[in-house]
Coordinates of N, CA, C and O in Angstrom, one line a residue:
R495 N 8.3 5.3 -12.8 CA 7.1 5.2 -13.6 C 6.0 6.2 -13.0 O 5.9 6.3 -11.8
S496 N 5.2 6.7 -13.9 CA 4.2 7.6 -13.4 C 3.0 6.8 -12.9 O 2.9 5.6 -13.2
T497 N 2.1 7.5 -12.3 CA 0.9 6.8 -11.8 C 0.0 6.4 -13.0 O -1.0 5.7 -12.9
L498 N 0.2 7.0 -14.2 CA -0.6 6.7 -15.4 C -0.1 5.5 -16.1 O -0.7 5.0 -17.0
F499 N 1.1 4.9 -15.7 CA 1.7 3.8 -16.4 C 0.7 2.6 -16.6 O 0.6 2.1 -17.7
P500 N 0.0 2.2 -15.5 CA -0.9 1.1 -15.7 C -2.0 1.4 -16.7 O -2.4 0.5 -17.5
Y501 N -2.5 2.6 -16.7 CA -3.6 3.0 -17.6 C -3.1 3.1 -19.0 O -3.8 2.7 -19.9
T502 N -1.9 3.5 -19.2 CA -1.3 3.5 -20.6 C -1.1 2.1 -21.1 O -1.2 1.8 -22.3
T503 N -0.7 1.2 -20.2 CA -0.6 -0.2 -20.5 C -1.9 -0.8 -21.0 O -1.9 -1.5 -22.0
L504 N -3.0 -0.5 -20.3 CA -4.3 -1.0 -20.7 C -4.7 -0.4 -22.1 O -5.2 -1.1 -22.9
F505 N -4.4 0.9 -22.3 CA -4.8 1.6 -23.5 C -3.9 1.0 -24.7 O -4.5 0.6 -25.7
R506 N -2.6 0.8 -24.4 CA -1.8 0.3 -25.5 C -2.2 -1.1 -25.9 O -2.1 -1.4 -27.1
S507 N -2.6 -1.9 -24.9 CA -2.9 -3.3 -25.3 C -4.1 -3.3 -26.3 O -4.0 -4.1 -27.2
S508 N -5.1 -2.5 -26.1 CA -6.2 -2.5 -27.0 C -5.8 -1.8 -28.3 O -6.1 -2.3 -29.4
Y509 N -5.0 -0.7 -28.3 CA -4.6 0.0 -29.5 C -3.7 -1.0 -30.3 O -4.0 -1.1 -31.5
F510 N -2.7 -1.6 -29.7 CA -1.8 -2.4 -30.5 C -2.5 -3.7 -31.0 O -2.1 -4.3 -32.0
Q511 N -3.5 -4.2 -30.3 CA -4.2 -5.4 -30.8 C -5.0 -4.9 -32.0 O -5.0 -5.6 -33.0
N512 N -5.6 -3.7 -32.0 CA -6.4 -3.3 -33.1 C -5.5 -3.0 -34.3 O -6.0 -3.1 -35.5
T513 N -4.3 -2.6 -34.1 CA -3.4 -2.3 -35.3 C -2.7 -3.6 -35.8 O -2.0 -3.5 -36.8
G514 N -2.8 -4.7 -35.0 CA -2.2 -5.9 -35.4 C -0.8 -6.1 -34.9 O -0.1 -7.0 -35.2
D515 N -0.3 -5.1 -34.1 CA 1.0 -5.2 -33.5 C 1.1 -6.2 -32.3 O 2.1 -6.7 -32.0
Y516 N 0.0 -6.4 -31.7 CA -0.1 -7.4 -30.6 C -1.1 -8.5 -31.0 O -2.1 -8.2 -31.6
T517 N -0.7 -9.7 -30.7 CA -1.7 -10.8 -30.9 C -2.8 -10.6 -29.8 O -2.6 -10.0 -28.8
P518 N -4.0 -11.2 -30.1 CA -5.0 -11.1 -29.0 C -4.5 -11.7 -27.7 O -4.9 -11.1 -26.6
E519 N -3.7 -12.7 -27.7 CA -3.2 -13.3 -26.5 C -2.3 -12.3 -25.8 O -2.4 -12.2 -24.5
W520 N -1.4 -11.7 -26.5 CA -0.4 -10.8 -25.9 C -1.2 -9.6 -25.3 O -0.9 -9.1 -24.3
A521 N -2.2 -9.1 -26.1 CA -3.0 -8.0 -25.6 C -3.7 -8.4 -24.3 O -3.7 -7.6 -23.4
D522 N -4.2 -9.6 -24.2 CA -4.9 -10.0 -23.0 C -3.9 -10.1 -21.8 O -4.2 -9.8 -20.7
F523 N -2.7 -10.6 -22.1 CA -1.7 -10.6 -21.1 C -1.4 -9.2 -20.6 O -1.3 -9.0 -19.4
M524 N -1.2 -8.3 -21.5 CA -0.9 -6.9 -21.1 C -2.0 -6.3 -20.4 O -1.8 -5.5 -19.4
R525 N -3.3 -6.6 -20.7 CA -4.4 -6.1 -20.0 C -4.4 -6.6 -18.6 O -4.5 -5.9 -17.6
G526 N -4.1 -7.9 -18.4 CA -4.0 -8.5 -17.1 C -2.9 -7.8 -16.3 O -3.0 -7.5 -15.1
A527 N -1.7 -7.5 -17.0 CA -0.6 -6.9 -16.3 C -1.0 -5.5 -15.8 O -0.6 -5.0 -14.7
G528 N -1.7 -4.8 -16.7 CA -2.1 -3.4 -16.3 C -3.1 -3.4 -15.1 O -2.9 -2.6 -14.2
Y529 N -4.0 -4.4 -15.1 CA -4.9 -4.5 -14.0 C -4.2 -4.9 -12.7 O -4.5 -4.5 -11.6
D530 N -3.1 -5.8 -12.9 CA -2.3 -6.2 -11.7 C -1.6 -5.0 -11.1 O -1.5 -4.9 -9.9
M531 N -1.2 -4.0 -12.0 CA -0.5 -2.9 -11.5 C -1.4 -1.9 -10.6 O -0.9 -1.2 -9.8
I532 N -2.7 -2.0 -10.9 CA -3.6 -1.1 -10.1 C -4.4 -2.0 -9.1 O -5.4 -1.5 -8.7
A533 N -3.8 -3.1 -8.8 CA -4.3 -4.0 -7.7 C -5.8 -4.5 -8.0 O -6.6 -4.6 -7.1
K534 N -6.1 -4.7 -9.2 CA -7.4 -5.3 -9.6 C -7.1 -6.8 -9.9 O -7.1 -7.3 -11.0
K535 N -6.8 -7.5 -8.8 CA -6.3 -8.9 -8.9 C -7.4 -9.8 -9.6 O -7.0 -10.7 -10.3
Q536 N -8.7 -9.7 -9.3 CA -9.7 -10.5 -9.9 C -9.8 -10.4 -11.4 O -10.0 -11.3 -12.1
V537 N -9.6 -9.1 -11.8 CA -9.6 -8.9 -13.3 C -8.4 -9.5 -13.9 O -8.5 -10.1 -15.0
T538 N -7.3 -9.3 -13.3 CA -6.0 -9.9 -13.7 C -6.2 -11.4 -13.9 O -5.8 -12.0 -14.9
E539 N -6.7 -12.0 -12.8 CA -6.9 -13.4 -12.8 C -7.8 -13.8 -14.0 O -7.6 -14.9 -14.6
H540 N -8.8 -13.1 -14.3 CA -9.7 -13.4 -15.4 C -8.9 -13.5 -16.7 O -9.1 -14.5 -17.4
Y541 N -8.1 -12.5 -17.0 CA -7.3 -12.5 -18.2 C -6.3 -13.7 -18.2 O -6.1 -14.4 -19.2
W542 N -5.6 -13.8 -17.1 CA -4.5 -14.8 -17.1 C -5.0 -16.2 -17.0 O -4.4 -17.1 -17.6
E543 N -6.1 -16.4 -16.3 CA -6.8 -17.8 -16.3 C -7.2 -18.1 -17.7 O -7.0 -19.3 -18.2
K544 N -7.8 -17.2 -18.4 CA -8.2 -17.4 -19.8 C -7.0 -17.8 -20.7 O -7.1 -18.8 -21.4
L545 N -5.9 -17.1 -20.6 CA -4.7 -17.5 -21.4 C -4.2 -18.8 -21.0 O -3.8 -19.6 -21.8
Y546 N -4.1 -19.1 -19.7 CA -3.5 -20.3 -19.2 C -4.4 -21.5 -19.7 O -3.9 -22.5 -20.2
S547 N -5.7 -21.4 -19.5 CA -6.6 -22.5 -19.8 C -6.8 -22.7 -21.3 O -7.1 -23.8 -21.8
T548 N -6.5 -21.7 -22.2 CA -6.7 -21.9 -23.6 C -5.4 -22.1 -24.4 O -5.4 -22.3 -25.6
T549 N -4.2 -22.0 -23.7 CA -3.0 -22.2 -24.4 C -2.7 -23.7 -24.6 O -2.7 -24.4 -23.6
D550 N -2.4 -24.1 -25.8 CA -2.0 -25.4 -26.1 C -0.6 -25.7 -25.7 O 0.3 -25.1 -26.4
P551 N -0.3 -26.4 -24.6 CA 1.1 -26.6 -24.2 C 2.0 -27.4 -25.2 O 3.2 -27.2 -25.2
E552 N 1.3 -28.2 -26.1 CA 2.1 -28.8 -27.1 C 2.6 -27.9 -28.2 O 3.8 -28.0 -28.6
K553 N 1.8 -26.9 -28.5 CA 2.2 -25.9 -29.5 C 3.0 -24.8 -29.0 O 3.9 -24.3 -29.6
Y554 N 2.7 -24.3 -27.8 CA 3.3 -23.2 -27.2 C 3.8 -23.5 -25.8 O 3.3 -22.9 -24.8
P555 N 4.7 -24.4 -25.6 CA 5.1 -24.8 -24.2 C 5.6 -23.7 -23.4 O 5.3 -23.5 -22.2
E556 N 6.5 -22.8 -24.0 CA 7.0 -21.7 -23.2 C 6.0 -20.7 -22.7 O 6.0 -20.3 -21.5
F557 N 5.0 -20.4 -23.5 CA 4.0 -19.5 -23.1 C 3.1 -20.2 -22.1 O 2.6 -19.5 -21.1
Y558 N 2.8 -21.5 -22.3 CA 2.0 -22.2 -21.3 C 2.7 -22.2 -19.9 O 2.0 -21.9 -18.9
Y559 N 4.0 -22.5 -19.9 CA 4.7 -22.4 -18.6 C 4.7 -21.0 -18.0 O 4.6 -20.8 -16.8
F560 N 4.9 -20.0 -18.9 CA 5.0 -18.7 -18.4 C 3.6 -18.3 -17.8 O 3.6 -17.7 -16.7
M561 N 2.5 -18.6 -18.4 CA 1.2 -18.3 -17.9 C 0.9 -19.1 -16.6 O 0.3 -18.5 -15.7
A562 N 1.3 -20.3 -16.6 CA 1.2 -21.1 -15.3 C 1.9 -20.4 -14.2 O 1.4 -20.3 -13.1
G563 N 3.1 -20.0 -14.5 CA 3.9 -19.3 -13.4 C 3.3 -18.0 -13.0 O 3.2 -17.7 -11.8
R564 N 2.8 -17.2 -13.9 CA 2.2 -15.9 -13.6 C 0.9 -16.1 -12.8 O 0.6 -15.5 -11.8
L565 N 0.1 -17.1 -13.3 CA -1.2 -17.3 -12.6 C -1.0 -17.9 -11.2 O -1.7 -17.5 -10.3
S566 N -0.1 -18.8 -11.1 CA 0.2 -19.4 -9.8 C 0.7 -18.4 -8.8 O 0.3 -18.4 -7.6
Q567 N 1.6 -17.5 -9.2 CA 2.1 -16.5 -8.4 C 1.0 -15.5 -8.0 O 0.9 -15.0 -6.9
L568 N 0.2 -15.1 -9.0 CA -1.0 -14.2 -8.7 C -1.9 -14.8 -7.7 O -2.3 -14.1 -6.7
R569 N -2.2 -16.1 -7.8 CA -3.2 -16.7 -6.9 C -2.5 -16.8 -5.5 O -3.2 -16.7 -4.5
L570 N -1.2 -16.9 -5.5 CA -0.5 -16.9 -4.2 C -0.7 -15.6 -3.5 O -1.0 -15.5 -2.3
T571 N -0.6 -14.5 -4.2 CA -0.7 -13.1 -3.6 C -2.2 -12.9 -3.3 O -2.5 -12.0 -2.4
M572 N -3.1 -13.6 -3.9 CA -4.5 -13.4 -3.6 C -5.0 -14.4 -2.4 O -6.1 -14.4 -2.1
A573 N -4.0 -15.1 -1.8 CA -4.3 -16.1 -0.8 C -5.2 -17.2 -1.3 O -5.9 -17.9 -0.5
D574 N -5.2 -17.5 -2.6 CA -5.8 -18.7 -3.1 C -4.8 -19.8 -3.2 O -4.3 -20.1 -4.3
Y575 N -4.4 -20.3 -2.1 CA -3.3 -21.2 -2.0 C -3.5 -22.5 -2.8 O -2.7 -23.0 -3.5
Q576 N -4.7 -23.1 -2.7 CA -5.0 -24.3 -3.4 C -5.1 -24.0 -4.9 O -4.6 -24.9 -5.7
G577 N -5.6 -22.9 -5.3 CA -5.6 -22.5 -6.7 C -4.2 -22.4 -7.3 O -3.9 -22.8 -8.4
S578 N -3.3 -21.8 -6.5 CA -1.9 -21.7 -6.9 C -1.3 -23.0 -7.0 O -0.6 -23.3 -8.0
I579 N -1.5 -23.9 -6.1 CA -0.9 -25.2 -6.1 C -1.4 -26.0 -7.3 O -0.6 -26.7 -8.0
D580 N -2.7 -25.9 -7.6 CA -3.3 -26.7 -8.7 C -2.7 -26.3 -10.0 O -2.3 -27.2 -10.8
V581 N -2.5 -25.0 -10.3 CA -1.9 -24.6 -11.5 C -0.5 -25.0 -11.6 O 0.0 -25.5 -12.6
A582 N 0.3 -24.8 -10.6 CA 1.7 -25.0 -10.6 C 2.0 -26.5 -10.7 O 2.8 -26.9 -11.6
I583 N 1.3 -27.4 -10.0 CA 1.5 -28.8 -10.1 C 1.1 -29.3 -11.5 O 1.8 -30.2 -12.0
K584 N 0.0 -28.9 -12.0 CA -0.4 -29.3 -13.3 C 0.7 -29.0 -14.4 O 1.1 -29.8 -15.2
A585 N 1.3 -27.8 -14.3 CA 2.4 -27.4 -15.2 C 3.6 -28.3 -15.0 O 4.3 -28.7 -15.9
L586 N 4.0 -28.5 -13.7 CA 5.2 -29.3 -13.4 C 5.0 -30.7 -13.8 O 5.9 -31.3 -14.4
E587 N 3.8 -31.3 -13.7 CA 3.6 -32.6 -14.2 C 3.6 -32.7 -15.7 O 4.2 -33.7 -16.2
Y588 N 3.1 -31.7 -16.4 CA 3.2 -31.7 -17.8 C 4.7 -31.6 -18.2 O 5.1 -32.3 -19.1
A589 N 5.5 -30.8 -17.5 CA 6.9 -30.7 -17.8 C 7.6 -32.0 -17.6 O 8.5 -32.3 -18.4
D590 N 7.3 -32.7 -16.5 CA 8.0 -33.9 -16.3 C 7.7 -34.9 -17.4 O 8.6 -35.7 -17.7
E591 N 6.6 -34.8 -18.0 CA 6.2 -35.8 -19.1 C 6.8 -35.3 -20.4 O 7.2 -36.1 -21.3
H592 N 6.7 -34.0 -20.7 CA 7.0 -33.5 -22.0 C 8.3 -32.6 -22.1 O 8.8 -32.3 -23.2
G593 N 8.8 -32.2 -21.0 CA 10.0 -31.3 -21.0 C 9.8 -29.9 -21.4 O 8.6 -29.5 -21.4
G594 N 10.8 -29.2 -21.7 CA 10.7 -27.8 -22.1 C 10.6 -26.7 -21.0 O 10.3 -25.6 -21.4
L595 N 10.8 -27.1 -19.8 CA 10.7 -26.2 -18.7 C 12.1 -25.7 -18.3 O 12.9 -26.5 -17.9
S596 N 12.3 -24.4 -18.3 CA 13.5 -23.8 -17.9 C 13.7 -23.9 -16.4 O 12.7 -24.0 -15.6
D597 N 14.9 -23.8 -15.9 CA 15.2 -23.9 -14.5 C 14.5 -22.7 -13.8 O 13.9 -22.9 -12.7
D598 N 14.5 -21.5 -14.4 CA 13.9 -20.4 -13.7 C 12.4 -20.5 -13.6 O 11.8 -20.2 -12.5
M599 N 11.7 -21.1 -14.6 CA 10.3 -21.3 -14.5 C 10.0 -22.4 -13.6 O 9.0 -22.4 -12.8
R600 N 10.8 -23.5 -13.6 CA 10.6 -24.5 -12.6 C 10.7 -24.0 -11.2 O 9.9 -24.3 -10.3
M601 N 11.6 -23.1 -11.0 CA 11.8 -22.4 -9.6 C 10.5 -21.6 -9.3 O 10.0 -21.7 -8.2
T602 N 10.0 -20.9 -10.2 CA 8.8 -20.1 -10.0 C 7.6 -21.0 -9.6 O 6.9 -20.8 -8.6
L603 N 7.4 -22.1 -10.3 CA 6.3 -23.0 -10.1 C 6.5 -23.8 -8.7 O 5.6 -23.9 -7.9
L604 N 7.7 -24.2 -8.5 CA 8.0 -24.9 -7.2 C 7.8 -23.9 -6.0 O 7.3 -24.3 -5.0
W605 N 8.2 -22.7 -6.2 CA 8.1 -21.7 -5.2 C 6.6 -21.5 -4.9 O 6.2 -21.5 -3.7
S606 N 5.7 -21.4 -5.9 CA 4.3 -21.3 -5.6 C 3.8 -22.5 -4.8 O 3.0 -22.3 -3.9
V607 N 4.2 -23.7 -5.2 CA 3.7 -24.9 -4.5 C 4.2 -24.8 -3.0 O 3.4 -25.0 -2.1
A608 N 5.5 -24.6 -2.8 CA 6.0 -24.6 -1.5 C 5.4 -23.6 -0.6 O 5.0 -23.9 0.6
V609 N 5.3 -22.4 -1.0 CA 4.8 -21.3 -0.2 C 3.3 -21.5 0.1 O 2.8 -21.3 1.2
S610 N 2.6 -22.0 -0.9 CA 1.2 -22.3 -0.7 C 1.0 -23.4 0.3 O 0.1 -23.3 1.2
Q611 N 1.8 -24.4 0.2 CA 1.8 -25.5 1.2 C 2.1 -25.0 2.6 O 1.5 -25.5 3.6
Q612 N 3.1 -24.2 2.7 CA 3.4 -23.6 4.0 C 2.2 -22.8 4.6 O 1.9 -23.0 5.7
D613 N 1.6 -22.0 3.7 CA 0.5 -21.2 4.2 C -0.7 -22.0 4.6 O -1.5 -21.7 5.5
L614 N -0.8 -23.2 3.9 CA -1.9 -24.1 4.3 C -1.6 -25.0 5.4 O -2.4 -25.8 5.9
G615 N -0.3 -25.0 5.9 CA 0.1 -25.8 7.0 C 0.2 -27.3 6.6 O 0.1 -28.2 7.4
L616 N 0.5 -27.6 5.3 CA 0.5 -29.0 4.9 C 1.9 -29.6 5.2 O 2.9 -29.0 5.1
K617 N 1.9 -30.9 5.5 CA 3.2 -31.6 5.8 C 4.1 -31.6 4.6 O 5.3 -31.7 4.7
E618 N 3.5 -31.6 3.4 CA 4.3 -31.7 2.2 C 5.2 -30.4 2.0 O 6.1 -30.4 1.2
A619 N 4.9 -29.4 2.7 CA 5.6 -28.1 2.6 C 7.1 -28.3 2.9 O 7.9 -27.6 2.2
E620 N 7.4 -29.1 3.8 CA 8.8 -29.3 4.2 C 9.6 -29.8 3.0 O 10.6 -29.2 2.6
A621 N 9.2 -30.9 2.3 CA 9.9 -31.5 1.2 C 9.9 -30.5 0.0 O 11.0 -30.3 -0.6
S622 N 8.8 -29.8 -0.3 CA 8.7 -28.9 -1.4 C 9.6 -27.7 -1.1 O 10.3 -27.2 -2.0
S623 N 9.6 -27.2 0.1 CA 10.5 -26.1 0.5 C 11.9 -26.4 0.4 O 12.7 -25.5 -0.1
L624 N 12.3 -27.6 0.8 CA 13.7 -28.0 0.7 C 14.2 -28.0 -0.8 O 15.3 -27.7 -1.1
K625 N 13.3 -28.5 -1.7 CA 13.6 -28.5 -3.1 C 13.9 -27.1 -3.6 O 14.8 -26.9 -4.4
V626 N 13.0 -26.2 -3.2 CA 13.2 -24.8 -3.7 C 14.5 -24.2 -3.1 O 15.3 -23.6 -3.9
Y627 N 14.7 -24.4 -1.8 CA 15.9 -23.8 -1.3 C 17.2 -24.4 -1.9 O 18.1 -23.7 -2.2
N628 N 17.2 -25.7 -2.2 CA 18.3 -26.4 -2.8 C 18.5 -25.9 -4.2 O 19.6 -25.7 -4.7
M629 N 17.4 -25.6 -4.9 CA 17.5 -25.0 -6.3 C 18.1 -23.6 -6.2 O 18.9 -23.2 -7.0
L630 N 17.6 -22.9 -5.2 CA 18.2 -21.5 -5.0 C 19.7 -21.5 -4.8 O 20.4 -20.7 -5.3
E631 N 20.1 -22.5 -4.0 CA 21.6 -22.6 -3.7 C 22.3 -23.0 -5.0 O 23.4 -22.5 -5.3
K632 N 21.7 -24.0 -5.8 CA 22.4 -24.5 -7.0 C 22.4 -23.4 -8.1 O 23.4 -23.3 -8.8
L633 N 21.4 -22.6 -8.2 CA 21.3 -21.6 -9.3 C 21.8 -20.3 -8.9 O 21.7 -19.3 -9.6
S634 N 22.3 -20.1 -7.7 CA 22.7 -18.8 -7.1 C 23.8 -18.2 -8.0 O 24.8 -18.8 -8.3
H635 N 23.5 -16.9 -8.4 CA 24.4 -16.2 -9.3 C 24.8 -14.8 -8.7 O 25.5 -14.1 -9.3
G636 N 24.2 -14.4 -7.6 CA 24.5 -13.1 -7.0 C 23.5 -12.7 -6.0 O 22.8 -13.5 -5.4
P637 N 23.6 -11.4 -5.7 CA 22.7 -10.8 -4.6 C 21.2 -11.1 -4.7 O 20.6 -11.3 -3.7
K638 N 20.7 -11.1 -5.9 CA 19.3 -11.3 -6.1 C 18.9 -12.7 -5.6 O 17.9 -12.9 -4.9
D639 N 19.7 -13.7 -6.0 CA 19.5 -15.1 -5.5 C 19.7 -15.2 -4.0 O 19.0 -16.0 -3.4
C640 N 20.7 -14.5 -3.5 CA 20.9 -14.5 -2.1 C 19.7 -14.0 -1.3 O 19.3 -14.5 -0.3
T641 N 19.2 -12.9 -1.8 CA 18.0 -12.4 -1.2 C 16.8 -13.4 -1.2 O 16.1 -13.5 -0.3
G642 N 16.7 -14.1 -2.3 CA 15.7 -15.1 -2.4 C 15.9 -16.2 -1.4 O 14.9 -16.7 -0.8
K643 N 17.1 -16.6 -1.2 CA 17.4 -17.6 -0.2 C 17.0 -17.1 1.2 O 16.5 -17.8 2.0
M644 N 17.4 -15.8 1.5 CA 17.0 -15.3 2.8 C 15.5 -15.2 3.0 O 15.0 -15.6 4.0
F645 N 14.8 -14.8 2.0 CA 13.4 -14.7 2.0 C 12.8 -16.1 2.3 O 11.9 -16.3 3.1
F646 N 13.2 -17.1 1.5 CA 12.7 -18.4 1.6 C 13.0 -19.0 3.0 O 12.2 -19.7 3.6
A647 N 14.2 -18.8 3.5 CA 14.6 -19.3 4.8 C 13.7 -18.7 5.9 O 13.3 -19.4 6.9
T648 N 13.4 -17.4 5.7 CA 12.6 -16.7 6.7 C 11.2 -17.3 6.7 O 10.5 -17.5 7.7
G649 N 10.7 -17.6 5.5 CA 9.3 -18.2 5.3 C 9.3 -19.6 6.0 O 8.3 -19.9 6.6
L650 N 10.4 -20.3 5.8 CA 10.4 -21.6 6.5 C 10.5 -21.5 8.0 O 9.9 -22.3 8.7
T651 N 11.2 -20.5 8.4 CA 11.3 -20.2 9.9 C 9.8 -20.0 10.4 O 9.4 -20.6 11.4
D652 N 9.1 -19.2 9.8 CA 7.7 -18.9 10.1 C 6.9 -20.2 10.1 O 6.1 -20.4 11.0
Y653 N 7.0 -21.0 9.1 CA 6.3 -22.2 8.9 C 6.5 -23.1 10.1 O 5.6 -23.6 10.7
Y654 N 7.8 -23.3 10.5 CA 8.1 -24.2 11.6 C 7.7 -23.7 12.9 O 7.3 -24.4 13.8
I655 N 7.7 -22.3 13.1 CA 7.2 -21.8 14.3 C 5.7 -22.1 14.4 O 5.2 -22.5 15.5
R656 N 4.9 -21.9 13.3 CA 3.5 -22.2 13.3 C 3.2 -23.7 13.6 O 2.2 -24.0 14.2
M657 N 4.2 -24.5 13.2 CA 4.0 -26.0 13.4 C 4.6 -26.4 14.8 O 4.6 -27.6 15.1
K658 N 5.1 -25.4 15.5 CA 5.7 -25.6 16.8 C 6.9 -26.6 16.8 O 7.1 -27.4 17.7
Q659 N 7.6 -26.5 15.7 CA 8.9 -27.3 15.5 C 10.0 -26.3 15.7 O 10.6 -25.9 14.7
F660 N 10.3 -25.9 16.9 CA 11.2 -24.8 17.2 C 12.7 -25.1 16.8 O 13.4 -24.1 16.4
D661 N 13.1 -26.3 16.9 CA 14.5 -26.6 16.5 C 14.7 -26.4 15.0 O 15.7 -25.8 14.6
K662 N 13.7 -26.8 14.2 CA 13.8 -26.6 12.8 C 13.7 -25.1 12.5 O 14.4 -24.6 11.6
A663 N 12.8 -24.4 13.2 CA 12.7 -23.0 13.0 C 14.0 -22.3 13.2 O 14.4 -21.4 12.5
N664 N 14.7 -22.7 14.3 CA 16.0 -22.1 14.6 C 17.0 -22.4 13.5 O 17.8 -21.5 13.1
Q665 N 17.0 -23.6 13.0 CA 18.0 -23.9 11.9 C 17.8 -23.0 10.7 O 18.7 -22.5 10.1
W666 N 16.5 -22.8 10.3 CA 16.2 -21.9 9.2 C 16.4 -20.4 9.5 O 16.8 -19.7 8.6
L667 N 16.2 -20.0 10.7 CA 16.5 -18.7 11.1 C 18.0 -18.4 10.9 O 18.5 -17.4 10.4
L668 N 18.9 -19.4 11.2 CA 20.3 -19.3 11.0 C 20.7 -19.2 9.6 O 21.5 -18.4 9.1
K669 N 20.0 -20.0 8.7 CA 20.2 -19.9 7.3 C 19.8 -18.5 6.7 O 20.5 -17.9 5.9
A670 N 18.7 -18.0 7.3 CA 18.3 -16.6 6.9 C 19.4 -15.6 7.2 O 19.7 -14.7 6.5
Q671 N 19.9 -15.7 8.5 CA 20.9 -14.8 8.9 C 22.2 -14.9 8.1 O 22.9 -14.0 7.8
D672 N 22.5 -16.2 7.6 CA 23.7 -16.4 6.7 C 23.6 -15.6 5.4 O 24.6 -15.2 4.8
N673 N 22.3 -15.3 5.0 CA 22.1 -14.6 3.8 C 21.8 -13.1 4.0 O 21.4 -12.4 3.1
W674 N 21.8 -12.6 5.2 CA 21.5 -11.3 5.6 C 22.3 -10.2 4.8 O 21.8 -9.1 4.5
H675 N 23.6 -10.5 4.6 CA 24.5 -9.6 3.9 C 23.9 -9.1 2.6 O 24.4 -8.1 2.0
C676 N 23.0 -9.8 2.0 CA 22.4 -9.4 0.7 C 21.7 -8.0 0.8 O 21.7 -7.3 -0.1
L677 N 21.1 -7.8 2.0 CA 20.3 -6.6 2.2 C 21.3 -5.5 2.6 O 21.0 -4.3 2.3
D678 N 22.3 -5.8 3.3 CA 23.3 -4.8 3.8 C 24.7 -5.2 3.6 O 25.3 -5.8 4.5
P679 N 25.2 -5.0 2.4 CA 26.5 -5.6 2.1 C 27.7 -4.9 2.8 O 28.8 -5.3 2.7
S680 N 27.4 -3.9 3.6 CA 28.5 -3.2 4.3 C 29.0 -3.9 5.5 O 28.5 -4.8 6.1

């Protein structure tokens, strides 16, 4: 991709909305994505928060879950851990009551919760993190999932070191090492 790619994304979102090829919602999503590509996280958050908060989950459950996942992950990268947790838990609670949440999207939302809880040093991080890791093992289909397990095990190792629970840190370091082959299959 060229360095102009984010700017063409921003241009196209306005152009295609004006021609009717994009809905206003999709144009806003693409604007947010374009700003995300050029590291304008607050502007991205503006567009994605707007979409998340105005999407009717009864009418458009898939888009609601999609936006909840994107917004919770964005806030995670912005170190807004509580904001990430709030969005993800609200979507997960809605899904528990109404259904319609794919395994992949559940994984995304649970990941946001677990990593945010780890970064906040919350005791709930252990249970949430185990849910994510178990889902990663259950849904594992290849090297990409193996890399996710390694990444998550490494994050848990760091969490337990910060909590001064070195036996648990060592257990998760060993799990991370078990998945090391994903990065170097030779």
